Each structure stands twice: as structure tokens, then as C-alpha cells.
CSV table of C-alpha atoms in Angstrom, one decimal:
chain,number,residue,atom,x,y,z
A,1221,MET,CA,-0.4,-15.8,2.6
A,1222,VAL,CA,2.0,-15.6,5.5
A,1223,ALA,CA,5.7,-15.5,4.7
A,1224,GLU,CA,7.5,-15.9,8.1
A,1225,ASP,CA,10.5,-18.1,8.9
A,1226,ASP,CA,9.8,-18.2,12.7
A,1227,GLU,CA,7.6,-21.2,13.1
A,1228,LYS,CA,5.9,-20.1,16.3
A,1229,GLN,CA,5.1,-16.6,14.9
A,1230,ALA,CA,3.8,-18.1,11.7
A,1231,GLU,CA,1.5,-20.5,13.5
A,1232,LEU,CA,0.2,-17.8,15.8
A,1233,VAL,CA,-0.7,-15.6,12.8
A,1234,ARG,CA,-2.2,-18.6,11.0
A,1235,ARG,CA,-4.5,-19.4,13.9
A,1236,TYR,CA,-5.8,-15.9,14.2
A,1237,LEU,CA,-6.4,-15.6,10.5
A,1238,GLU,CA,-8.2,-18.9,10.4
A,1239,ARG,CA,-10.3,-17.9,13.4
A,1240,GLU,CA,-11.6,-15.0,11.2
A,1241,GLY,CA,-12.5,-17.3,8.4
A,1242,HIS,CA,-9.4,-16.9,6.1
A,1243,THR,CA,-7.7,-19.7,4.2
A,1244,VAL,CA,-4.0,-19.4,5.0
A,1245,THR,CA,-0.9,-20.5,3.1
A,1246,LEU,CA,2.4,-20.5,5.1
A,1247,VAL,CA,5.9,-20.2,3.5
A,1248,ARG,CA,9.2,-20.1,5.3
A,1249,ASP,CA,11.5,-18.2,3.0
A,1250,GLY,CA,11.3,-15.4,0.4
A,1251,ARG,CA,12.0,-17.5,-2.6
A,1252,ALA,CA,9.0,-19.8,-1.8
A,1253,ALA,CA,6.9,-16.7,-1.2
A,1254,VAL,CA,7.5,-15.4,-4.7
A,1255,GLU,CA,6.8,-18.8,-6.3
A,1256,GLU,CA,3.6,-19.4,-4.3
A,1257,ILE,CA,2.3,-15.9,-5.1
A,1258,ARG,CA,2.8,-16.5,-8.8
A,1259,HIS,CA,1.0,-19.8,-8.4
A,1260,ARG,CA,-1.8,-19.0,-6.0
A,1261,ALA,CA,-2.5,-15.2,-6.4
A,1262,PRO,CA,-3.4,-14.6,-2.7
A,1263,ASP,CA,-5.7,-11.7,-1.6
A,1264,LEU,CA,-3.1,-10.4,0.9
A,1265,LEU,CA,0.5,-11.0,1.9
A,1266,ILE,CA,1.8,-10.8,5.4
A,1267,LEU,CA,5.6,-10.5,4.8
A,1268,ASP,CA,8.4,-10.8,7.3
A,1269,VAL,CA,11.5,-8.7,6.4
A,1270,MET,CA,14.2,-11.0,7.8
A,1271,MET,CA,13.9,-14.3,5.9
A,1272,PRO,CA,16.4,-16.8,4.4
A,1273,LYS,CA,17.2,-17.2,0.7
A,1274,THR,CA,15.4,-13.9,-0.3
A,1275,ASP,CA,14.5,-11.3,2.3
A,1276,GLY,CA,11.2,-9.6,2.5
A,1277,LEU,CA,12.3,-6.3,0.9
A,1278,ASP,CA,13.6,-8.2,-2.1
A,1279,VAL,CA,10.4,-10.1,-2.3
A,1280,LEU,CA,8.5,-6.8,-2.4
A,1281,ARG,CA,10.9,-5.5,-5.1
A,1282,ILE,CA,10.2,-8.6,-7.2
A,1283,LEU,CA,6.4,-8.4,-6.8
A,1284,ARG,CA,6.1,-4.8,-7.6
A,1285,ALA,CA,8.4,-5.1,-10.6
A,1286,GLU,CA,6.1,-7.8,-11.9
A,1287,THR,CA,3.2,-5.5,-11.3
A,1288,TYR,CA,1.5,-7.6,-8.6
A,1289,GLU,CA,-0.9,-5.3,-6.8
A,1290,LEU,CA,-1.9,-7.5,-3.9
A,1291,PRO,CA,-1.8,-5.6,-0.5
A,1292,VAL,CA,1.3,-6.3,1.5
A,1293,LEU,CA,1.6,-5.9,5.3
A,1294,MET,CA,5.3,-6.1,6.4
A,1295,LEU,CA,6.5,-7.5,9.8
A,1296,THR,CA,9.9,-6.7,11.1
A,1297,ALA,CA,12.0,-6.5,14.2
A,1298,ARG,CA,13.6,-3.3,12.8
A,1299,SER,CA,11.9,-0.2,14.1
A,1300,THR,CA,13.8,2.8,12.7
A,1301,GLU,CA,12.1,5.3,10.5
A,1302,ASP,CA,14.5,4.6,7.6
A,1303,ASP,CA,13.3,0.9,7.5
A,1304,LEU,CA,9.7,2.0,7.6
A,1305,LEU,CA,10.2,4.4,4.7
A,1306,LEU,CA,12.2,1.9,2.7
A,1307,GLY,CA,9.4,-0.7,3.0
A,1308,LEU,CA,6.7,1.9,2.0
A,1309,ASP,CA,8.9,3.2,-0.8
A,1310,LEU,CA,9.1,-0.3,-2.3
A,1311,GLY,CA,5.3,-0.6,-2.2
A,1312,ALA,CA,4.3,-2.0,1.2
A,1313,ASP,CA,0.8,-1.0,2.2
A,1314,ASP,CA,1.3,-1.3,6.0
A,1315,TYR,CA,4.1,-2.0,8.4
A,1316,MET,CA,4.2,-3.5,11.9
A,1317,THR,CA,7.2,-3.9,14.2
A,1318,LYS,CA,7.8,-6.9,16.5
A,1319,PRO,CA,6.6,-7.6,19.1
A,1320,TYR,CA,3.1,-6.8,17.9
A,1321,SER,CA,-0.5,-7.4,19.1
A,1322,PRO,CA,-2.2,-10.2,17.1
A,1323,ARG,CA,-5.5,-8.4,17.6
A,1324,GLU,CA,-4.1,-5.3,16.1
A,1325,LEU,CA,-2.6,-7.3,13.2
A,1326,MET,CA,-6.1,-8.7,12.5
A,1327,ALA,CA,-7.6,-5.2,12.6
A,1328,ARG,CA,-5.0,-4.1,10.0
A,1329,VAL,CA,-5.7,-7.1,7.8
A,1330,ARG,CA,-9.4,-6.4,7.9
A,1331,THR,CA,-8.8,-2.8,6.9
A,1332,LEU,CA,-6.5,-3.7,4.0
A,1333,LEU,CA,-8.9,-6.3,2.7
A,1334,ARG,CA,-11.9,-4.0,3.0
A,1335,ARG,CA,-10.1,-1.2,1.2
A,1336,THR,CA,-8.6,-3.3,-1.6
A,1337,ARG,CA,-11.4,-5.7,-2.1
A,1338,PRO,CA,-14.7,-4.3,-0.9
A,1339,PRO,CA,-17.4,-6.9,-0.2
A,1340,GLY,CA,-20.3,-7.2,-2.7
A,1341,PRO,CA,-20.5,-6.0,-6.3
A,1342,ARG,CA,-19.2,-2.6,-7.3
A,1343,PRO,CA,-21.9,0.0,-8.3
A,1344,ALA,CA,-22.5,-0.3,-12.0
A,1345,ALA,CA,-22.4,3.5,-12.4
A,1346,GLU,CA,-19.1,4.0,-10.5
A,1347,PRO,CA,-17.6,7.0,-12.4
A,1348,VAL,CA,-14.3,7.2,-14.1
A,1349,LEU,CA,-12.4,10.2,-12.6
A,1350,ALA,CA,-10.5,12.6,-14.9
A,1351,VAL,CA,-8.4,15.5,-13.9
A,1352,GLY,CA,-7.0,16.8,-17.1
A,1353,THR,CA,-5.2,14.0,-18.9
A,1354,LEU,CA,-4.9,12.0,-15.6
A,1355,VAL,CA,-7.6,9.3,-15.5
A,1356,VAL,CA,-8.5,7.1,-12.6
A,1357,ASP,CA,-10.9,4.2,-13.1
A,1358,PRO,CA,-12.0,2.8,-9.7
A,1359,HIS,CA,-14.0,0.0,-11.3
A,1360,ARG,CA,-11.0,-1.4,-13.2
A,1361,HIS,CA,-8.5,-0.2,-10.7
A,1362,GLU,CA,-6.5,1.5,-13.5
A,1363,VAL,CA,-4.6,4.8,-13.8
A,1364,SER,CA,-3.5,6.5,-17.0
A,1365,VAL,CA,-1.7,9.7,-17.9
A,1366,ASP,CA,-1.9,11.1,-21.5
A,1367,GLY,CA,-3.3,7.7,-22.5
A,1368,ALA,CA,-0.4,5.7,-21.1
A,1369,ARG,CA,-1.1,3.1,-18.3
A,1370,VAL,CA,0.5,3.9,-14.9
A,1371,GLU,CA,1.1,1.1,-12.4
A,1372,CYS,CA,0.2,2.0,-8.9
A,1373,THR,CA,0.4,0.1,-5.6
A,1374,PRO,CA,-2.9,-0.3,-3.7
A,1375,GLY,CA,-1.9,2.5,-1.3
A,1376,GLU,CA,-1.0,4.9,-4.1
A,1377,PHE,CA,-4.2,4.1,-5.9
A,1378,ARG,CA,-6.3,4.9,-2.9
A,1379,ILE,CA,-4.7,8.3,-2.4
A,1380,LEU,CA,-5.0,9.2,-6.1
A,1381,ALA,CA,-8.6,8.0,-6.3
A,1382,ALA,CA,-9.6,10.0,-3.3
A,1383,MET,CA,-7.9,13.2,-4.6
A,1384,ALA,CA,-9.2,12.7,-8.2
A,1385,ALA,CA,-12.8,12.5,-6.8
A,1386,GLU,CA,-12.4,16.1,-5.5
A,1387,PRO,CA,-9.8,17.9,-7.7
A,1388,GLY,CA,-8.6,21.2,-6.2
A,1389,ARG,CA,-9.5,20.2,-2.6
A,1390,VAL,CA,-6.6,20.3,-0.2
A,1391,PHE,CA,-6.2,17.0,1.6
A,1392,THR,CA,-4.3,17.1,4.9
A,1393,ARG,CA,-1.9,14.3,5.7
A,1394,GLN,CA,-4.3,13.1,8.4
A,1395,ARG,CA,-7.1,12.8,5.8
A,1396,LEU,CA,-4.9,10.8,3.4
A,1397,LEU,CA,-3.8,8.5,6.2
A,1398,GLU,CA,-7.5,7.8,6.8
A,1399,GLU,CA,-7.8,6.9,3.1
A,1400,LEU,CA,-4.8,4.6,3.4
A,1401,HIS,CA,-5.6,2.7,6.6
A,1402,GLY,CA,-8.8,3.9,8.1
A,1403,TYR,CA,-6.9,5.1,11.2
A,1404,ALA,CA,-3.7,7.0,11.9
A,1405,ARG,CA,-2.7,6.1,15.4
A,1406,TYR,CA,0.3,4.0,14.5
A,1407,ILE,CA,1.3,5.5,11.2
A,1408,GLY,CA,3.4,8.7,10.8
A,1409,ASP,CA,2.9,11.5,8.4
A,1410,ARG,CA,6.0,10.4,6.5
A,1411,THR,CA,4.0,7.5,5.2
A,1412,VAL,CA,1.9,9.9,3.1
A,1413,ASP,CA,5.0,11.9,2.0
A,1414,VAL,CA,6.6,8.7,0.6
A,1415,HIS,CA,3.4,7.8,-1.3
A,1416,ILE,CA,3.2,11.3,-2.8
A,1417,MET,CA,6.8,11.2,-3.8
A,1418,ASN,CA,6.3,7.9,-5.6
A,1419,LEU,CA,3.1,9.1,-7.3
A,1420,ARG,CA,4.9,12.2,-8.6
A,1421,LYS,CA,7.5,9.9,-10.2
A,1422,LYS,CA,4.7,8.2,-12.0
A,1423,ILE,CA,2.4,10.9,-13.1
A,1424,GLU,CA,4.5,14.1,-13.4
A,1425,PRO,CA,6.7,14.9,-16.4
A,1426,ALA,CA,9.1,16.6,-14.0
A,1427,PRO,CA,8.7,15.1,-10.5
A,1428,ARG,CA,10.8,17.8,-8.8
A,1429,ARG,CA,8.6,20.5,-10.3
A,1430,PRO,CA,5.1,18.9,-9.9
A,1431,ALA,CA,2.2,20.4,-11.9
A,1432,ARG,CA,-0.5,17.9,-11.0
A,1433,LEU,CA,0.1,16.7,-7.4
A,1434,LEU,CA,0.8,19.9,-5.6
A,1435,THR,CA,2.0,20.7,-2.1
A,1436,VAL,CA,0.0,23.3,-0.1
A,1437,PHE,CA,2.6,24.3,2.4
A,1438,GLY,CA,1.6,23.9,6.0
A,1439,VAL,CA,-1.6,22.1,5.1
A,1440,GLY,CA,-1.2,19.1,2.8
A,1441,TYR,CA,-1.6,18.2,-0.9
A,1442,LYS,CA,-4.1,18.7,-3.8
A,1443,LEU,CA,-4.6,17.4,-7.2
A,1444,ALA,CA,-4.9,19.9,-10.1
A,1445,ASP,CA,-5.2,20.0,-13.8
A,1446,PRO,CA,-2.0,21.6,-15.2
A,1447,ALA,CA,-3.9,22.9,-18.3
A,1448,LYS,CA,-6.0,25.2,-16.0
A,1449,GLY,CA,-3.0,27.0,-14.7
A,1450,ALA,CA,-3.3,25.9,-11.1
A,1451,GLY,CA,0.4,26.7,-10.5
A,1452,ARG,CA,3.3,24.6,-9.4
A,1453,ALA,CA,4.6,23.4,-6.1
A,1454,VAL,CA,8.1,22.6,-4.8
A,1455,SER,CA,8.4,19.0,-3.5
């Protein structure tokens, strides 16, 4: 689905997507985007920030509040870091500023679809990952802490699944960026920091004194089992 009020921009994106074999639904305002997503359940949303009736950021707030986990790639004419971080904080998976290269946009679409809906059946023996009472189920795309379900965005889930597969390993920001997007040329380190901050709010009893998702200063982050006395980190 493409939510873009600029008709020329929307048609350009539609042509490129259809050239790659995608079926595309176009909407011109945020309110229509929310209603169509509820009705059609698309595989990916390309979302412009500046739209009539309901802007892109409010669309994202609504979708994440309703626990929609579809990947969202935001488009905006705004280019400040604050705007980027706000979009990511609300649950966007990727972010491009206008003007952008349609070919790069298609590359990012392919990456998001590949990482959120891998082609072919999942392996039957794909293991459930447990780090103490934190459980990540890649097959069901579910996370729980102390038996309680935790809702994660696709980006947050990819980071957590990668770290849960290797508990105790220190992941650099660069490595986590690769988990998120498959590349890091256009995305800054702050992207990872925002996802880590949001994950701590969801999986830590005291997010300001994390016991699971730890900072290794000057290096990156690691996932630990608090019951094993791995120590604490300052966010």
C-alpha cells in the first residue's frame, strides 16, 4: 500500500512497484490509509508524513496502538534528525527523505519484505529462543517476558531475535543495523539506540536500570539473563 497525497509521486512509486511484480493500492490521505489497512491487511506500507485529514505520524500511532505489525517505510520532505527519530520511535521500520531515488526505494522495499516475510516455508525445527524468562519465538513472531505477551514492531523483533540467538554476545550498532536493514549506508547509529530504548520499555521492569538489554560502553549492546548476575547497565 502506498499512502501519498502527491499524485505524481504516488504514480511513480506505483509503477516501480508493479514493475517488480507487486499489487499496489494507492490512498491519498491518512484516514483512508488506516481504513484500507484494516480492510486489506497489506504486506508493506509506504507512508508519506505530510498528508491531509490524518498525517503519516498519526497513522503510524494508530496502527501500532492497534498492534498492526506490518513493515512501514516512511517518506518525508523533512530531513532533521528529530523527525527521523520520532518516526522510528513510533514504530517505522525505515525512513527516506525527499527527493529520493526510486531504485533505492525499491531496494529498501525488497529488504523489508525479505526480512519480515521470508520466501518459502519456515524450517519446521526453527527453535524458540529463551534468555531467562524472556522468550522469542521466531516461528510465531512472538515475544513474552515472565509469560506475558510483549508487542514488538518488526524492527524491534529482528533486533531481539538476533540477540536472543546469541545471549551474552556484544552486538555493535553496525551489526544491529545490518539485522535491521541489510545495509547501513543511509541509516545512522541513532536508529539502533531508539529501538533499544523502546525495547527496554517493553522488556525491562526498570527501563532506566536495564538488567536484560545491557549497554557495553564504547562497543554496543548485549542480551543477558538477569538471574545469572550479568550485571546492570546505564541507559
